[in-house]
Short mmCIF file of C-alpha atoms in Angstrom, two decimals:
data_model
loop_
_atom_site.label_atom_id
_atom_site.label_comp_id
_atom_site.label_asym_id
_atom_site.label_seq_id
_atom_site.Cartn_x
_atom_site.Cartn_y
_atom_site.Cartn_z
CA MET A 1 20.06 25.61 8.00
CA PRO A 2 17.46 23.40 6.31
CA ARG A 3 16.82 20.03 7.86
CA VAL A 4 18.09 17.14 5.74
CA LEU A 5 15.58 14.32 5.53
CA SER A 6 17.08 10.86 5.53
CA ARG A 7 16.03 8.59 2.72
CA PRO A 8 14.86 5.10 3.61
CA ALA A 9 17.48 2.45 3.03
CA PRO A 10 16.79 0.42 -0.10
CA LEU A 11 15.73 -3.16 0.32
CA SER A 12 18.59 -5.62 0.33
CA PRO A 13 18.77 -8.03 -2.63
CA GLY A 14 17.76 -10.82 -0.26
CA ALA A 15 14.66 -8.98 0.96
CA ARG A 16 13.65 -8.04 -2.58
CA LEU A 17 14.05 -11.64 -3.76
CA HIS A 18 12.03 -12.83 -0.76
CA LEU A 19 9.13 -10.56 -1.78
CA MET A 20 9.37 -11.85 -5.36
CA TRP A 21 9.28 -15.38 -3.95
CA LEU A 22 6.12 -14.61 -1.99
CA ALA A 23 4.48 -13.31 -5.19
CA SER A 24 5.29 -16.46 -7.17
CA PRO A 25 2.40 -18.68 -8.31
CA ALA A 26 4.74 -21.58 -7.49
CA LEU A 27 4.55 -20.75 -3.77
CA PRO A 28 3.01 -23.94 -2.30
CA VAL A 29 -0.07 -22.36 -0.71
CA GLY A 30 -2.70 -23.50 -3.22
CA GLY A 31 -3.62 -20.09 -4.64
CA PHE A 32 -3.86 -21.56 -8.14
CA SER A 33 -6.83 -23.71 -7.08
CA TYR A 34 -9.17 -20.76 -6.40
CA SER A 35 -11.02 -18.41 -8.76
CA GLU A 36 -12.71 -16.28 -6.04
CA GLY A 37 -16.09 -16.39 -7.73
CA LEU A 38 -14.81 -15.84 -11.27
CA GLU A 39 -15.71 -19.38 -12.32
CA ALA A 40 -19.30 -18.79 -11.17
CA ALA A 41 -19.37 -15.47 -13.05
CA VAL A 42 -18.38 -17.35 -16.20
CA ASP A 43 -20.98 -20.06 -15.57
CA SER A 44 -23.73 -17.43 -15.12
CA GLY A 45 -22.79 -15.63 -18.35
CA ARG A 46 -21.53 -12.45 -16.68
CA VAL A 47 -17.99 -13.02 -17.95
CA THR A 48 -17.81 -14.29 -21.53
CA GLY A 49 -14.53 -13.00 -22.96
CA GLU A 50 -11.35 -11.00 -22.49
CA ALA A 51 -12.99 -7.60 -22.01
CA ASP A 52 -15.45 -8.95 -19.43
CA ALA A 53 -12.69 -10.77 -17.53
CA ALA A 54 -10.46 -7.68 -17.48
CA ALA A 55 -13.30 -5.48 -16.21
CA TRP A 56 -14.33 -8.07 -13.60
CA LEU A 57 -10.84 -8.42 -12.18
CA ARG A 58 -10.20 -4.67 -12.22
CA ASP A 59 -13.40 -4.13 -10.24
CA GLN A 60 -12.49 -6.91 -7.84
CA LEU A 61 -9.07 -5.33 -7.30
CA HIS A 62 -10.48 -1.92 -6.41
CA LEU A 63 -13.74 -2.88 -4.67
CA ALA A 64 -12.64 -6.01 -2.81
CA VAL A 65 -8.88 -6.58 -2.59
CA ALA A 66 -7.79 -2.98 -1.95
CA ARG A 67 -10.46 -2.30 0.68
CA SER A 68 -10.02 -5.62 2.49
CA ASP A 69 -6.96 -7.87 2.24
CA LEU A 70 -4.51 -5.21 1.06
CA ALA A 71 -5.56 -2.89 3.87
CA VAL A 72 -5.14 -5.74 6.37
CA VAL A 73 -1.62 -6.56 5.14
CA ALA A 74 -0.67 -2.88 5.43
CA ARG A 75 -1.68 -2.90 9.12
CA ALA A 76 -0.54 -6.42 9.99
CA VAL A 77 3.10 -5.98 8.89
CA PRO A 78 3.89 -3.30 11.52
CA ALA A 79 1.81 -5.23 14.07
CA TRP A 80 4.03 -8.28 13.60
CA GLN A 81 7.15 -6.11 13.74
CA GLN A 82 5.95 -4.53 16.99
CA HIS A 83 5.08 -7.99 18.38
CA ASP A 84 1.57 -6.60 18.92
CA LEU A 85 -0.30 -9.89 19.09
CA ALA A 86 -3.54 -8.24 20.20
CA ARG A 87 -3.57 -6.17 17.01
CA VAL A 88 -2.71 -9.23 14.91
CA ARG A 89 -5.63 -11.15 16.46
CA GLU A 90 -7.96 -8.23 15.83
CA LEU A 91 -7.02 -8.13 12.15
CA ASN A 92 -7.24 -11.91 11.79
CA ASP A 93 -10.69 -11.94 13.39
CA TRP A 94 -11.84 -9.18 11.06
CA VAL A 95 -10.82 -11.17 7.98
CA LEU A 96 -12.63 -14.28 9.20
CA GLN A 97 -15.78 -12.38 10.20
CA THR A 98 -16.08 -10.53 6.90
CA ARG A 99 -15.69 -13.47 4.51
CA GLU A 100 -19.14 -13.63 2.96
CA THR A 101 -19.29 -17.32 2.06
CA SER A 102 -18.02 -20.61 3.39
CA GLU A 103 -15.69 -21.27 0.47
CA LEU A 104 -14.07 -17.81 0.66
CA ARG A 105 -13.45 -18.33 4.38
CA LEU A 106 -12.03 -21.81 3.78
CA GLN A 107 -9.73 -20.33 1.12
CA THR A 108 -8.19 -17.73 3.41
CA GLU A 109 -7.78 -20.30 6.21
CA GLN A 110 -6.20 -22.94 3.98
CA MET A 111 -3.79 -20.53 2.32
CA GLY A 112 -2.85 -19.00 5.68
CA ARG A 113 -2.11 -22.40 7.23
CA SER A 114 -0.12 -23.47 4.17
CA LEU A 115 2.02 -20.34 4.23
CA VAL A 116 2.80 -20.79 7.94
CA GLU A 117 3.80 -24.38 7.24
CA TRP A 118 6.03 -23.27 4.36
CA LEU A 119 7.69 -20.64 6.56
CA ARG A 120 8.26 -23.23 9.28
CA ASN A 121 9.91 -25.67 6.87
CA ARG A 122 11.92 -23.14 4.92
CA GLY A 123 14.84 -23.10 7.34
CA GLY A 124 16.34 -20.76 9.90
CA GLY A 125 18.35 -17.58 9.65
CA ALA A 126 19.87 -14.86 11.74
CA GLN A 127 16.52 -14.17 13.43
CA ALA A 128 15.48 -17.81 13.67
CA ASP A 129 14.44 -17.72 17.35
CA ALA A 130 12.31 -14.57 16.96
CA ASP A 131 10.80 -15.92 13.74
CA ASP A 132 9.95 -19.25 15.37
CA ALA A 133 8.15 -17.45 18.18
CA ARG A 134 6.06 -15.40 15.77
CA LEU A 135 5.33 -18.47 13.65
CA ALA A 136 4.02 -20.27 16.72
CA GLN A 137 1.83 -17.27 17.56
CA CYS A 138 0.52 -17.12 13.98
CA ALA A 139 -0.19 -20.85 13.81
CA ALA A 140 -2.13 -20.59 17.09
CA LEU A 141 -4.51 -17.86 15.90
CA PRO A 142 -8.03 -19.24 16.35
CA PRO A 143 -9.44 -20.96 14.39
CA ALA A 144 -6.69 -20.43 11.78
CA PRO A 145 -4.26 -17.81 10.52
CA THR A 146 -5.77 -16.04 7.51
CA TRP A 147 -3.93 -15.49 4.26
CA PRO A 148 -3.31 -11.71 4.58
CA VAL A 149 -2.18 -12.01 8.21
CA ALA A 150 0.17 -14.92 7.44
CA PHE A 151 1.51 -13.06 4.41
CA ALA A 152 2.21 -10.04 6.62
CA LEU A 153 4.22 -12.27 8.94
CA ALA A 154 6.29 -13.54 6.02
CA VAL A 155 6.93 -9.93 5.03
CA ALA A 156 7.83 -8.88 8.58
CA GLN A 157 10.51 -11.57 8.64
CA CYS A 158 12.34 -10.09 5.66
CA LEU A 159 11.79 -6.31 5.70
CA PRO A 160 14.22 -3.98 7.42
CA VAL A 161 12.86 -2.05 10.38
CA ALA A 162 13.39 1.64 9.63
CA ALA A 163 11.97 3.00 12.90
CA PRO A 164 11.19 1.21 16.14
CA GLY A 165 8.74 -1.54 15.20
CA GLN A 166 7.68 -0.09 11.84
CA ALA A 167 8.47 -0.88 8.23
CA SER A 168 9.40 2.09 6.07
CA ASP A 169 6.69 3.31 3.71
CA ALA A 170 8.78 2.32 0.70
CA ALA A 171 9.40 -1.20 2.00
CA LEU A 172 5.75 -1.68 2.94
CA ARG A 173 4.67 -0.51 -0.50
CA GLU A 174 6.96 -3.09 -2.12
CA ALA A 175 5.42 -5.77 0.09
CA LEU A 176 1.92 -4.75 -1.04
CA LEU A 177 3.08 -4.85 -4.66
CA SER A 178 4.21 -8.43 -4.06
CA PHE A 179 0.90 -9.44 -2.48
CA THR A 180 -1.21 -7.83 -5.21
CA PHE A 181 0.83 -9.07 -8.14
CA GLY A 182 0.64 -12.61 -6.77
CA TRP A 183 -3.15 -12.27 -6.57
CA ALA A 184 -3.29 -10.86 -10.11
CA GLU A 185 -1.23 -13.68 -11.62
CA ASN A 186 -3.37 -16.36 -9.96
CA MET A 187 -6.60 -14.70 -11.07
CA VAL A 188 -5.43 -14.27 -14.66
CA GLN A 189 -4.53 -17.96 -14.78
CA ALA A 190 -8.01 -18.74 -13.44
CA ALA A 191 -9.53 -16.60 -16.20
CA ILE A 192 -7.46 -18.34 -18.87
CA LYS A 193 -8.80 -21.71 -17.74
CA ALA A 194 -12.39 -20.76 -16.88
CA VAL A 195 -13.47 -18.37 -19.66
CA PRO A 196 -11.37 -19.83 -21.47
CA LEU A 197 -8.79 -17.41 -22.92
CA GLY A 198 -5.50 -17.65 -24.75
CA GLN A 199 -2.16 -16.77 -23.22
CA SER A 200 -1.94 -13.47 -25.12
CA ALA A 201 -5.33 -12.39 -23.80
CA GLY A 202 -4.19 -13.33 -20.32
CA GLN A 203 -1.09 -11.18 -20.66
CA ARG A 204 -3.19 -8.21 -21.78
CA ILE A 205 -5.43 -8.62 -18.74
CA LEU A 206 -2.38 -8.87 -16.49
CA GLN A 207 -1.05 -5.63 -18.01
CA ALA A 208 -4.34 -3.90 -17.24
CA LEU A 209 -4.15 -5.10 -13.65
CA VAL A 210 -0.50 -4.04 -13.32
CA ASP A 211 -1.51 -0.55 -14.46
CA ALA A 212 -4.27 -0.45 -11.82
CA ILE A 213 -2.33 -1.92 -8.88
CA PRO A 214 -0.46 1.27 -7.74
CA ASP A 215 -3.73 3.18 -7.25
CA ALA A 216 -5.21 0.22 -5.37
CA ILE A 217 -2.22 0.19 -3.03
CA ASP A 218 -2.50 3.94 -2.44
CA HIS A 219 -6.15 3.40 -1.51
CA ALA A 220 -5.32 0.54 0.88
CA LEU A 221 -2.56 2.49 2.63
CA ALA A 222 -4.84 5.48 3.17
CA LEU A 223 -7.76 3.51 4.65
CA PRO A 224 -8.29 3.89 8.40
CA ASP A 225 -9.71 0.90 10.24
CA SER A 226 -13.17 2.48 10.25
CA GLN A 227 -13.29 2.48 6.43
CA ARG A 228 -11.87 -0.98 5.79
CA GLN A 229 -14.62 -3.16 4.38
CA ALA A 230 -15.50 -6.40 2.63
CA PHE A 231 -18.84 -5.76 1.00
CA THR A 232 -19.25 -7.25 -2.48
CA PRO A 233 -22.83 -8.56 -2.71
CA MET A 234 -22.70 -9.92 -6.26
CA LEU A 235 -19.40 -11.67 -5.63
CA ALA A 236 -20.86 -13.18 -2.45
CA ILE A 237 -23.95 -14.43 -4.32
CA LEU A 238 -21.85 -15.99 -7.06
CA SER A 239 -19.51 -17.57 -4.52
CA ALA A 240 -22.48 -19.10 -2.69
CA GLN A 241 -23.85 -20.43 -5.97
CA HIS A 242 -20.42 -21.83 -6.84
CA GLU A 243 -20.51 -24.03 -3.74
CA THR A 244 -23.17 -26.18 -5.44
CA GLN A 245 -22.23 -25.52 -9.07
CA TYR A 246 -22.59 -28.67 -11.17
CA SER A 247 -19.19 -28.57 -12.87
CA ARG A 248 -16.18 -26.85 -11.28
CA LEU A 249 -12.45 -26.52 -11.94
CA PHE A 250 -11.74 -24.36 -8.87
CA ARG A 251 -12.39 -24.50 -5.15
CA SER A 252 -13.93 -21.00 -5.07
#
């Protein structure tokens, strides 16, 4: 008799709404105040219009986000669910050590701290005691919780646990969709202001990123620790130049 494979339980409406909430540009973590080097690319003439901005952000998605922060979130969610603090610290240290400029490191620290503070002030629930313990552990990560590690904690608080200590593949994929779409919306808004572009152009760029996000998530999920990387030399150069740029709208 053939073995019947159980299908993962769908996310509850509450969990799905929580992930949408985490993707919102209105989340009070300051993501809207960063361009992640895009403003410097505009200032240097590398990005001058819609096509350049779309290509720049697509490359950043595949070469930077997928291979770094997305891959960290994918590993940090089960680490938080397993209460594996050693693994969480390892991932947090990796993010801090691989940020290539001061402003990119300050960004991930500030957004991580802000998300922990938002989680702390949001209110309790059925798992309030367990959540409070993990929040305290996250807040105590030295010298600060990073954005992808704090985001993974927020996800771990809302996703169902399908097997002991692990999120189902489907639930984890939805969490990565939330993380990446939130990044895409913030970056498109940065492009609209910095290039500058109209709202219609911004929506076309966002559509291009939405089309590219599933492949980026597949890449991140498949990466073993040995292949995770944060190596974007031109982005690092532009970010370093942005730190002393004469006129700036954004903090990175």
